[in-house]
Amino acid sequence: MAKTTQFASKLGLIAATVGSAVGLGNVWRFPAETQANGGAAFLIIYIACVFLLGVPVMVAEFALGRAGRSDAVGSFKNLGARKPWWAVGALAILASYMILCFYMVVAGWTFEYLAASLSGSLYEGCSTASTGYFTAKMNEMTGEPGGVLVNTYIVIVLNIAVLMLGVQKGIERLSNIMMPLLFIILLILCGVSLTLPGAGEGLEFFLKPDFSKVTSDTVLNALGQAFFSLSLGMGILITYASYFPRSTKLTRTAVTVSMLDLLVAILMGFIIFPAVTSFGLTDESLRGSTLVFVTLPEVFALMPATQVWSVLFFLLLFVAALTSTISIAEVSVAFVSDRFSTSRVTATLIVLLPIFGLASLCAMSQAPDTTLTIGSVTVFEFLDDTATNILLPVVAFFTCIYVGWFAPPKLLYREVSNRGSMAVHTHGLILFILRFIAPLLTAVILISRFI
Ligand code: PHE
């Protein structure tokens, strides 16, 4: 059934979509990837991936959702897609649900860190920076999931509350408050970090490309990062676009969302790299995924007004994570309510109640002596790996093939030109990328995972 729900305003629509895109991918994964892959060299390749691949695939998902006016499966069906095609939408929903299970756990960590920053317990007994302290904290959080579980449940309850309120009153209203807040915090922290003594060295690392570190892996990582960060292949953009009014300019919206997402990643670089070099916390053990949860608290511990910076930073992280969990849960909520004609409240409960159990399994599978494994990896890693490395590229590949080759003729043109009511200049280029370049690149990502 085609639906009538729409975002109420242009700004709200952008805020919600940016809210989905800006997440742990920007604040957690991007700095770690940049650090490991030659600083600005990675940044340059990443920017190319965002515009060459990210924007066209985003436009394709928008076109599908707005023309199909339904959830990820229903949109394919409403376009008259033959049998196998709607399975692409079903795969997207499966991927999004798998991601939801473990992303809730990480969102729970961000809440735990926020609460511990507010109460000051994160810094108790930590008069000097000792990496040991935070590493122990981290082990405690991953090893004894009791505390994390409570926090994860709090995030799930918040999701239920927002999603039950619906698209305009829940998702859009929350995004309208959270996104400006996120940008204000980002700018404050940027200002602080860039004026630290010795900030220049970190800035140089971030902005001076070291191409000697670039390998084929760098390019693959940048492509994967662009996919994850822009929320592609998860059914999110199809679902959100089904709430776009007819007048929304799809290409412009895709460019705006991608640029804002990129801007957040770059601002994170401006915050993190000057801060870690300024305090000399560049040790090998402080890199990678520990950068945000371990290294930055170390930095805050050394700064005057420790708690202020810590609260601001983890609030930023929490806001970024929360708006992303909501967007990914909405994929399944829309699916259940559209396909089975249930009310939003029922659909929200059907989707999110099982997540209490599934997210608990993910969290508990991180304990050091866990038996919650699938093959040789933990449940958490299995879901992350299968969804992000396999399902997302598969969905994106078939989405491009469908929109590029098999969709009703002129679907893309009709959607990007708002039914011919405005002149479009980039439509040919986007179609070319969707037909040839994007399928090729997504296939390469996929194949490389198996080699
Ligand atoms: N774009 C999100 C991010 O950067 C990806 C994502 C969205 C993941 C929604 C999960 C849920 O974190």
GROMACS .gro file of C-alpha atoms and ligand atoms in nm:
model
  463
    1MET     CA    1   0.000   0.000   0.000
    2ALA     CA    2   0.140   0.340  -0.091
    3LYS     CA    3   0.163   0.566   0.207
    4THR     CA    4   0.093   0.928   0.272
    5THR     CA    5   0.328   0.998   0.563
    6GLN     CA    6   0.578   1.272   0.479
    7PHE     CA    7   0.846   1.477   0.647
    8ALA     CA    8   0.698   1.812   0.744
    9SER     CA    9   0.980   2.038   0.630
   10LYS     CA   10   1.281   2.047   0.402
   11LEU     CA   11   1.511   2.112   0.693
   12GLY     CA   12   1.360   1.828   0.894
   13LEU     CA   13   1.406   1.592   0.603
   14ILE     CA   14   1.775   1.686   0.574
   15ALA     CA   15   1.823   1.668   0.952
   16ALA     CA   16   1.674   1.319   0.967
   17THR     CA   17   1.876   1.187   0.674
   18VAL     CA   18   2.198   1.345   0.802
   19GLY     CA   19   2.109   1.204   1.144
   20SER     CA   20   2.113   0.860   0.991
   21ALA     CA   21   2.434   0.912   0.798
   22VAL     CA   22   2.628   1.073   1.081
   23GLY     CA   23   2.700   0.797   1.326
   24LEU     CA   24   2.976   0.592   1.472
   25GLY     CA   25   3.106   0.556   1.119
   26ASN     CA   26   3.209   0.921   1.125
   27VAL     CA   27   3.321   0.961   1.482
   28TRP     CA   28   3.469   0.622   1.555
   29ARG     CA   29   3.558   0.444   1.232
   30PHE     CA   30   3.671   0.735   1.017
   31PRO     CA   31   3.952   0.863   1.243
   32ALA     CA   32   4.079   0.508   1.297
   33GLU     CA   33   4.080   0.436   0.923
   34THR     CA   34   4.249   0.767   0.848
   35GLN     CA   35   4.518   0.700   1.106
   36ALA     CA   36   4.589   0.355   0.968
   37ASN     CA   37   4.587   0.455   0.602
   38GLY     CA   38   4.821   0.749   0.561
   39GLY     CA   39   4.624   1.049   0.692
   40ALA     CA   40   4.527   1.289   0.415
   41ALA     CA   41   4.601   1.027   0.150
   42PHE     CA   42   4.306   0.829   0.285
   43LEU     CA   43   4.098   1.145   0.313
   44ILE     CA   44   4.149   1.232  -0.053
   45ILE     CA   45   4.056   0.882  -0.170
   46TYR     CA   46   3.760   0.882   0.066
   47ILE     CA   47   3.630   1.211  -0.073
   48ALA     CA   48   3.655   1.069  -0.425
   49CYS     CA   49   3.458   0.759  -0.318
   50VAL     CA   50   3.187   0.971  -0.157
   51PHE     CA   51   3.124   1.173  -0.470
   52LEU     CA   52   3.193   0.912  -0.735
   53LEU     CA   53   3.004   0.629  -0.576
   54GLY     CA   54   2.821   0.748  -0.266
   55VAL     CA   55   2.616   1.028  -0.418
   56PRO     CA   56   2.492   0.832  -0.726
   57VAL     CA   57   2.397   0.526  -0.518
   58MET     CA   58   2.221   0.753  -0.271
   59VAL     CA   59   2.026   0.913  -0.558
   60ALA     CA   60   1.929   0.564  -0.680
   61GLU     CA   61   1.795   0.466  -0.337
   62PHE     CA   62   1.609   0.797  -0.306
   63ALA     CA   63   1.451   0.748  -0.650
   64LEU     CA   64   1.339   0.396  -0.561
   65GLY     CA   65   1.187   0.501  -0.230
   66ARG     CA   66   1.011   0.811  -0.350
   67ALA     CA   67   0.870   0.649  -0.663
   68GLY     CA   68   0.778   0.329  -0.478
   69ARG     CA   69   0.635   0.516  -0.177
   70SER     CA   70   0.677   0.224   0.058
   71ASP     CA   71   0.921   0.023   0.267
   72ALA     CA   72   1.231  -0.137   0.111
   73VAL     CA   73   1.037  -0.441  -0.018
   74GLY     CA   74   0.713  -0.258  -0.097
   75SER     CA   75   0.890   0.008  -0.302
   76PHE     CA   76   1.028  -0.253  -0.541
   77LYS     CA   77   0.687  -0.419  -0.559
   78ASN     CA   78   0.502  -0.093  -0.623
   79LEU     CA   79   0.733  -0.025  -0.915
   80GLY     CA   80   0.616  -0.349  -1.067
   81ALA     CA   81   0.953  -0.514  -1.019
   82ARG     CA   82   0.951  -0.880  -1.112
   83LYS     CA   83   0.994  -1.145  -0.850
   84PRO     CA   84   1.363  -1.162  -0.774
   85TRP     CA   85   1.401  -0.786  -0.743
   86TRP     CA   86   1.203  -0.728  -0.430
   87ALA     CA   87   1.434  -0.982  -0.266
   88VAL     CA   88   1.699  -0.707  -0.286
   89GLY     CA   89   1.479  -0.501  -0.056
   90ALA     CA   90   1.434  -0.803   0.170
   91LEU     CA   91   1.812  -0.848   0.191
   92ALA     CA   92   1.848  -0.480   0.282
   93ILE     CA   93   1.599  -0.528   0.564
   94LEU     CA   94   1.783  -0.838   0.684
   95ALA     CA   95   2.116  -0.649   0.679
   96SER     CA   96   1.965  -0.354   0.865
   97TYR     CA   97   1.820  -0.580   1.133
   98MET     CA   98   2.152  -0.757   1.183
   99ILE     CA   99   2.329  -0.422   1.213
  100LEU     CA  100   2.064  -0.300   1.456
  101CYS     CA  101   2.147  -0.588   1.696
  102PHE     CA  102   2.512  -0.494   1.745
  103TYR     CA  103   2.486  -0.120   1.683
  104MET     CA  104   2.250  -0.096   1.983
  105VAL     CA  105   2.530  -0.240   2.197
  106VAL     CA  106   2.781   0.018   2.079
  107ALA     CA  107   2.518   0.290   2.126
  108GLY     CA  108   2.488   0.151   2.481
  109TRP     CA  109   2.863   0.208   2.533
  110THR     CA  110   2.829   0.569   2.423
  111PHE     CA  111   2.552   0.614   2.678
  112GLU     CA  112   2.761   0.448   2.948
  113TYR     CA  113   3.053   0.681   2.872
  114LEU     CA  114   2.823   0.981   2.875
  115ALA     CA  115   2.676   0.882   3.211
  116ALA     CA  116   3.022   0.805   3.355
  117SER     CA  117   3.149   1.144   3.230
  118LEU     CA  118   2.855   1.322   3.389
  119SER     CA  119   2.899   1.148   3.724
  120GLY     CA  120   3.276   1.180   3.702
  121SER     CA  121   3.325   0.809   3.764
  122LEU     CA  122   3.509   0.773   3.434
  123TYR     CA  123   3.790   0.979   3.581
  124GLU     CA  124   3.782   0.859   3.940
  125GLY     CA  125   4.121   0.750   4.066
  126CYS     CA  126   4.274   0.883   3.751
  127SER     CA  127   4.490   1.173   3.858
  128THR     CA  128   4.742   1.120   3.585
  129ALA     CA  129   4.677   0.977   3.245
  130SER     CA  130   4.726   0.608   3.266
  131THR     CA  131   4.620   0.408   2.969
  132GLY     CA  132   4.589   0.114   3.201
  133TYR     CA  133   4.290   0.274   3.366
  134PHE     CA  134   4.084   0.313   3.055
  135THR     CA  135   4.191  -0.015   2.907
  136ALA     CA  136   4.070  -0.180   3.228
  137LYS     CA  137   3.746   0.016   3.201
  138MET     CA  138   3.703  -0.097   2.844
  139ASN     CA  139   3.768  -0.461   2.938
  140GLU     CA  140   3.523  -0.429   3.219
  141MET     CA  141   3.261  -0.296   2.982
  142THR     CA  142   3.312  -0.560   2.721
  143GLY     CA  143   3.397  -0.842   2.959
  144GLU     CA  144   3.124  -0.793   3.217
  145PRO     CA  145   2.833  -0.685   3.011
  146GLY     CA  146   2.592  -0.627   3.301
  147GLY     CA  147   2.645  -0.252   3.302
  148VAL     CA  148   2.647  -0.228   2.926
  149LEU     CA  149   2.324  -0.424   2.903
  150VAL     CA  150   2.139  -0.172   3.117
  151ASN     CA  151   2.265   0.108   2.896
  152THR     CA  152   2.176  -0.079   2.580
  153TYR     CA  153   1.824  -0.131   2.715
  154ILE     CA  154   1.795   0.241   2.784
  155VAL     CA  155   1.884   0.315   2.421
  156ILE     CA  156   1.632   0.055   2.300
  157VAL     CA  157   1.358   0.213   2.513
  158LEU     CA  158   1.446   0.556   2.371
  159ASN     CA  159   1.420   0.410   2.021
  160ILE     CA  160   1.079   0.262   2.098
  161ALA     CA  161   0.953   0.595   2.232
  162VAL     CA  162   1.069   0.796   1.931
  163LEU     CA  163   0.956   0.542   1.672
  164MET     CA  164   0.612   0.507   1.827
  165LEU     CA  165   0.563   0.882   1.791
  166GLY     CA  166   0.599   0.842   1.417
  167VAL     CA  167   0.791   1.008   1.135
  168GLN     CA  168   0.704   1.374   1.194
  169LYS     CA  169   0.652   1.385   1.568
  170GLY     CA  170   0.921   1.131   1.651
  171ILE     CA  171   1.206   1.101   1.400
  172GLU     CA  172   1.186   1.448   1.246
  173ARG     CA  173   1.136   1.636   1.569
  174LEU     CA  174   1.422   1.454   1.742
  175SER     CA  175   1.655   1.517   1.445
  176ASN     CA  176   1.563   1.886   1.439
  177ILE     CA  177   1.693   1.918   1.794
  178MET     CA  178   1.981   1.671   1.785
  179MET     CA  179   2.154   1.771   1.463
  180PRO     CA  180   2.207   2.141   1.545
  181LEU     CA  181   2.325   2.029   1.891
  182LEU     CA  182   2.572   1.789   1.730
  183PHE     CA  183   2.718   2.059   1.505
  184ILE     CA  184   2.749   2.309   1.791
  185ILE     CA  185   2.940   2.056   2.004
  186LEU     CA  186   3.160   1.967   1.709
  187LEU     CA  187   3.255   2.330   1.655
  188ILE     CA  188   3.327   2.391   2.024
  189LEU     CA  189   3.550   2.085   2.048
  190CYS     CA  190   3.724   2.177   1.723
  191GLY     CA  191   3.803   2.521   1.861
  192VAL     CA  192   3.946   2.372   2.180
  193SER     CA  193   4.150   2.105   2.005
  194LEU     CA  194   4.299   2.332   1.739
  195THR     CA  195   4.424   2.579   2.001
  196LEU     CA  196   4.605   2.318   2.212
  197PRO     CA  197   4.982   2.362   2.222
  198GLY     CA  198   5.143   2.138   1.963
  199ALA     CA  199   4.819   2.095   1.769
  200GLY     CA  200   5.002   2.166   1.444
  201GLU     CA  201   5.169   1.828   1.432
  202GLY     CA  202   4.837   1.643   1.441
  203LEU     CA  203   4.695   1.878   1.184
  204GLU     CA  204   4.989   1.813   0.958
  205PHE     CA  205   4.936   1.438   0.985
  206PHE     CA  206   4.571   1.481   0.894
  207LEU     CA  207   4.623   1.724   0.608
  208LYS     CA  208   4.956   1.621   0.454
  209PRO     CA  209   4.907   1.313   0.242
  210ASP     CA  210   5.145   1.021   0.283
  211PHE     CA  211   5.087   0.827  -0.036
  212SER     CA  212   5.349   0.569   0.058
  213LYS     CA  213   5.089   0.411   0.286
  214VAL     CA  214   4.835   0.374   0.007
  215THR     CA  215   4.771   0.020  -0.114
  216SER     CA  216   4.475  -0.144  -0.284
  217ASP     CA  217   4.345  -0.207   0.068
  218THR     CA  218   4.335   0.167   0.132
  219VAL     CA  219   4.100   0.213  -0.161
  220LEU     CA  220   3.882  -0.079  -0.051
  221ASN     CA  221   3.867   0.056   0.302
  222ALA     CA  222   3.772   0.400   0.172
  223LEU     CA  223   3.496   0.251  -0.043
  224GLY     CA  224   3.364   0.043   0.246
  225GLN     CA  225   3.381   0.342   0.476
  226ALA     CA  226   3.186   0.557   0.228
  227PHE     CA  227   2.915   0.291   0.205
  228PHE     CA  228   2.880   0.250   0.577
  229SER     CA  229   2.900   0.617   0.658
  230LEU     CA  230   2.642   0.723   0.401
  231SER     CA  231   2.403   0.447   0.520
  232LEU     CA  232   2.392   0.287   0.174
  233GLY     CA  233   2.256  -0.060   0.105
  234MET     CA  234   2.065  -0.081   0.433
  235GLY     CA  235   1.720   0.016   0.306
  236ILE     CA  236   1.737   0.333   0.517
  237LEU     CA  237   1.749   0.576   0.228
  238ILE     CA  238   1.472   0.394   0.038
  239THR     CA  239   1.253   0.407   0.349
  240TYR     CA  240   1.328   0.772   0.431
  241ALA     CA  241   1.280   0.877   0.066
  242SER     CA  242   0.932   0.727   0.076
  243TYR     CA  243   0.857   1.013   0.320
  244PHE     CA  244   1.005   1.280   0.085
  245PRO     CA  245   0.750   1.517  -0.071
  246ARG     CA  246   0.726   1.526  -0.451
  247SER     CA  247   0.902   1.861  -0.457
  248THR     CA  248   1.222   1.740  -0.289
  249LYS     CA  249   1.519   1.772  -0.522
  250LEU     CA  250   1.682   1.432  -0.496
  251THR     CA  251   2.027   1.505  -0.639
  252ARG     CA  252   2.067   1.820  -0.437
  253THR     CA  253   1.954   1.641  -0.122
  254ALA     CA  254   2.203   1.358  -0.183
  255VAL     CA  255   2.487   1.607  -0.232
  256THR     CA  256   2.389   1.806   0.080
  257VAL     CA  257   2.361   1.497   0.299
  258SER     CA  258   2.690   1.353   0.171
  259MET     CA  259   2.873   1.684   0.220
  260LEU     CA  260   2.744   1.726   0.574
  261ASP     CA  261   2.839   1.367   0.654
  262LEU     CA  262   3.186   1.430   0.513
  263LEU     CA  263   3.211   1.757   0.704
  264VAL     CA  264   3.143   1.579   1.033
  265ALA     CA  265   3.413   1.323   0.955
  266ILE     CA  266   3.663   1.600   0.872
  267LEU     CA  267   3.575   1.798   1.185
  268MET     CA  268   3.632   1.480   1.387
  269GLY     CA  269   3.978   1.465   1.234
  270PHE     CA  270   4.037   1.824   1.346
  271ILE     CA  271   3.932   1.728   1.697
  272ILE     CA  272   4.113   1.399   1.739
  273PHE     CA  273   4.453   1.429   1.571
  274PRO     CA  274   4.564   1.763   1.725
  275ALA     CA  275   4.445   1.640   2.067
  276VAL     CA  276   4.636   1.313   2.060
  277THR     CA  277   4.960   1.464   1.928
  278SER     CA  278   4.938   1.757   2.165
  279PHE     CA  279   4.950   1.518   2.459
  280GLY     CA  280   5.188   1.276   2.293
  281LEU     CA  281   4.937   0.992   2.299
  282THR     CA  282   5.043   0.846   1.968
  283ASP     CA  283   5.153   0.508   2.091
  284GLU     CA  284   5.060   0.204   1.880
  285SER     CA  285   4.827   0.072   2.153
  286LEU     CA  286   4.629   0.396   2.147
  287ARG     CA  287   4.538   0.365   1.785
  288GLY     CA  288   4.255   0.215   1.588
  289SER     CA  289   3.928   0.138   1.757
  290THR     CA  290   4.061   0.243   2.098
  291LEU     CA  291   4.117   0.597   1.968
  292VAL     CA  292   3.777   0.727   2.073
  293PHE     CA  293   3.694   0.516   2.378
  294VAL     CA  294   4.042   0.502   2.534
  295THR     CA  295   4.275   0.763   2.392
  296LEU     CA  296   4.040   1.060   2.405
  297PRO     CA  297   3.946   1.009   2.771
  298GLU     CA  298   4.322   1.008   2.834
  299VAL     CA  299   4.342   1.345   2.662
  300PHE     CA  300   4.050   1.483   2.861
  301ALA     CA  301   4.210   1.361   3.185
  302LEU     CA  302   4.514   1.575   3.109
  303MET     CA  303   4.313   1.886   3.024
  304PRO     CA  304   4.176   2.140   3.267
  305ALA     CA  305   3.795   2.113   3.299
  306THR     CA  306   3.820   1.740   3.219
  307GLN     CA  307   3.456   1.664   3.279
  308VAL     CA  308   3.324   1.944   3.059
  309TRP     CA  309   3.507   1.816   2.751
  310SER     CA  310   3.429   1.457   2.833
  311VAL     CA  311   3.056   1.523   2.870
  312LEU     CA  312   3.046   1.727   2.550
  313PHE     CA  313   3.233   1.465   2.352
  314PHE     CA  314   3.033   1.166   2.468
  315LEU     CA  315   2.709   1.357   2.425
  316LEU     CA  316   2.816   1.411   2.065
  317LEU     CA  317   2.889   1.041   2.027
  318PHE     CA  318   2.561   0.942   2.187
  319VAL     CA  319   2.354   1.177   1.970
  320ALA     CA  320   2.529   1.049   1.657
  321ALA     CA  321   2.464   0.688   1.756
  322LEU     CA  322   2.102   0.742   1.867
  323THR     CA  323   1.981   0.905   1.545
  324SER     CA  324   2.147   0.625   1.346
  325THR     CA  325   1.985   0.346   1.549
  326ILE     CA  326   1.648   0.509   1.495
  327SER     CA  327   1.692   0.529   1.120
  328ILE     CA  328   1.798   0.168   1.093
  329ALA     CA  329   1.515   0.047   1.315
  330GLU     CA  330   1.271   0.247   1.102
  331VAL     CA  331   1.355   0.022   0.804
  332SER     CA  332   1.197  -0.276   0.981
  333VAL     CA  333   0.920  -0.074   1.147
  334ALA     CA  334   0.811   0.058   0.806
  335PHE     CA  335   0.834  -0.293   0.662
  336VAL     CA  336   0.617  -0.448   0.932
  337SER     CA  337   0.359  -0.172   0.932
  338ASP     CA  338   0.335  -0.149   0.550
  339ARG     CA  339   0.346  -0.518   0.464
  340PHE     CA  340   0.124  -0.641   0.746
  341SER     CA  341  -0.090  -0.327   0.780
  342THR     CA  342  -0.029  -0.299   1.152
  343SER     CA  343  -0.029   0.022   1.352
  344ARG     CA  344   0.302   0.198   1.410
  345VAL     CA  345   0.290   0.117   1.778
  346THR     CA  346   0.248  -0.255   1.716
  347ALA     CA  347   0.511  -0.253   1.441
  348THR     CA  348   0.760  -0.076   1.669
  349LEU     CA  349   0.708  -0.336   1.940
  350ILE     CA  350   0.732  -0.629   1.698
  351VAL     CA  351   1.063  -0.495   1.570
  352LEU     CA  352   1.225  -0.375   1.891
  353LEU     CA  353   1.119  -0.616   2.163
  354PRO     CA  354   1.331  -0.901   2.019
  355ILE     CA  355   1.626  -0.661   2.008
  356PHE     CA  356   1.642  -0.671   2.389
  357GLY     CA  357   1.738  -1.038   2.362
  358LEU     CA  358   1.943  -1.020   2.043
  359ALA     CA  359   2.149  -0.720   2.156
  360SER     CA  360   2.209  -0.895   2.491
  361LEU     CA  361   2.349  -1.193   2.302
  362CYS     CA  362   2.578  -0.961   2.106
  363ALA     CA  363   2.698  -0.785   2.420
  364MET     CA  364   2.756  -1.110   2.609
  365SER     CA  365   2.942  -1.261   2.316
  366GLN     CA  366   3.215  -1.008   2.384
  367ALA     CA  367   3.310  -1.152   2.720
  368PRO     CA  368   3.660  -1.301   2.704
  369ASP     CA  369   3.545  -1.658   2.782
  370THR     CA  370   3.237  -1.645   2.563
  371THR     CA  371   3.075  -1.952   2.414
  372LEU     CA  372   2.845  -1.737   2.205
  373THR     CA  373   3.025  -1.792   1.879
  374ILE     CA  374   2.932  -1.874   1.524
  375GLY     CA  375   3.215  -2.059   1.355
  376SER     CA  376   3.531  -1.904   1.488
  377VAL     CA  377   3.390  -1.558   1.557
  378THR     CA  378   3.163  -1.409   1.824
  379VAL     CA  379   2.796  -1.339   1.751
  380PHE     CA  380   2.881  -0.967   1.752
  381GLU     CA  381   3.159  -1.008   1.495
  382PHE     CA  382   2.954  -1.246   1.284
  383LEU     CA  383   2.665  -0.999   1.250
  384ASP     CA  384   2.899  -0.707   1.185
  385ASP     CA  385   3.104  -0.894   0.929
  386THR     CA  386   2.821  -1.058   0.739
  387ALA     CA  387   2.605  -0.747   0.724
  388THR     CA  388   2.866  -0.480   0.654
  389ASN     CA  389   3.111  -0.672   0.439
  390ILE     CA  390   2.878  -0.897   0.244
  391LEU     CA  391   2.512  -0.792   0.252
  392LEU     CA  392   2.562  -0.415   0.207
  393PRO     CA  393   2.771  -0.446  -0.110
  394VAL     CA  394   2.534  -0.715  -0.246
  395VAL     CA  395   2.232  -0.490  -0.189
  396ALA     CA  396   2.408  -0.187  -0.335
  397PHE     CA  397   2.521  -0.390  -0.638
  398PHE     CA  398   2.170  -0.510  -0.723
  399THR     CA  399   2.015  -0.171  -0.645
  400CYS     CA  400   2.244  -0.010  -0.905
  401ILE     CA  401   2.173  -0.285  -1.158
  402TYR     CA  402   1.799  -0.250  -1.101
  403VAL     CA  403   1.783   0.128  -1.124
  404GLY     CA  404   2.043   0.139  -1.403
  405TRP     CA  405   1.905  -0.137  -1.625
  406PHE     CA  406   1.577  -0.294  -1.517
  407ALA     CA  407   1.359  -0.030  -1.351
  408PRO     CA  408   1.067   0.115  -1.546
  409PRO     CA  409   1.213   0.330  -1.824
  410LYS     CA  410   1.302   0.679  -1.716
  411LEU     CA  411   1.242   0.606  -1.346
  412LEU     CA  412   1.566   0.780  -1.258
  413TYR     CA  413   1.505   1.072  -1.493
  414ARG     CA  414   1.147   1.120  -1.370
  415GLU     CA  415   1.258   1.122  -1.008
  416VAL     CA  416   1.566   1.345  -1.036
  417SER     CA  417   1.380   1.596  -1.254
  418ASN     CA  418   1.071   1.589  -1.031
  419ARG     CA  419   0.862   1.457  -1.320
  420GLY     CA  420   1.024   1.678  -1.575
  421SER     CA  421   0.945   1.997  -1.383
  422MET     CA  422   1.309   2.103  -1.360
  423ALA     CA  423   1.611   2.086  -1.583
  424VAL     CA  424   1.867   1.825  -1.485
  425HIS     CA  425   2.226   1.822  -1.597
  426THR     CA  426   2.379   1.534  -1.409
  427HIS     CA  427   2.123   1.265  -1.483
  428GLY     CA  428   2.329   1.110  -1.766
  429LEU     CA  429   2.640   1.095  -1.550
  430ILE     CA  430   2.452   0.937  -1.259
  431LEU     CA  431   2.295   0.678  -1.489
  432PHE     CA  432   2.635   0.596  -1.638
  433ILE     CA  433   2.784   0.545  -1.290
  434LEU     CA  434   2.490   0.331  -1.181
  435ARG     CA  435   2.510   0.116  -1.491
  436PHE     CA  436   2.885   0.059  -1.507
  437ILE     CA  437   3.111   0.208  -1.240
  438ALA     CA  438   2.914   0.142  -0.921
  439PRO     CA  439   2.835  -0.225  -0.997
  440LEU     CA  440   3.199  -0.280  -1.086
  441LEU     CA  441   3.330  -0.118  -0.767
  442THR     CA  442   3.077  -0.290  -0.541
  443ALA     CA  443   3.162  -0.623  -0.703
  444VAL     CA  444   3.532  -0.557  -0.639
  445ILE     CA  445   3.463  -0.483  -0.271
  446LEU     CA  446   3.268  -0.804  -0.242
  447ILE     CA  447   3.517  -1.025  -0.422
  448SER     CA  448   3.807  -0.880  -0.225
  449ARG     CA  449   3.639  -0.993   0.098
  450PHE     CA  450   3.659  -1.350  -0.018
  451ILE     CA  451   4.017  -1.342  -0.137
  452PHE     N1  452   2.594   0.597   0.861
  452PHE     C1  453   2.593   0.532   0.985
  452PHE     C2  454   2.721   0.556   1.060
  452PHE     O1  455   2.807   0.622   1.010
  452PHE     C3  456   2.576   0.390   0.956
  452PHE     C4  457   2.465   0.335   1.025
  452PHE     C5  458   2.342   0.393   1.017
  452PHE     C6  459   2.484   0.229   1.101
  452PHE     C7  460   2.243   0.342   1.088
  452PHE     C8  461   2.386   0.179   1.173
  452PHE     C9  462   2.264   0.238   1.168
  452PHE     O2  463   2.738   0.510   1.170
   0.00000   0.00000   0.00000
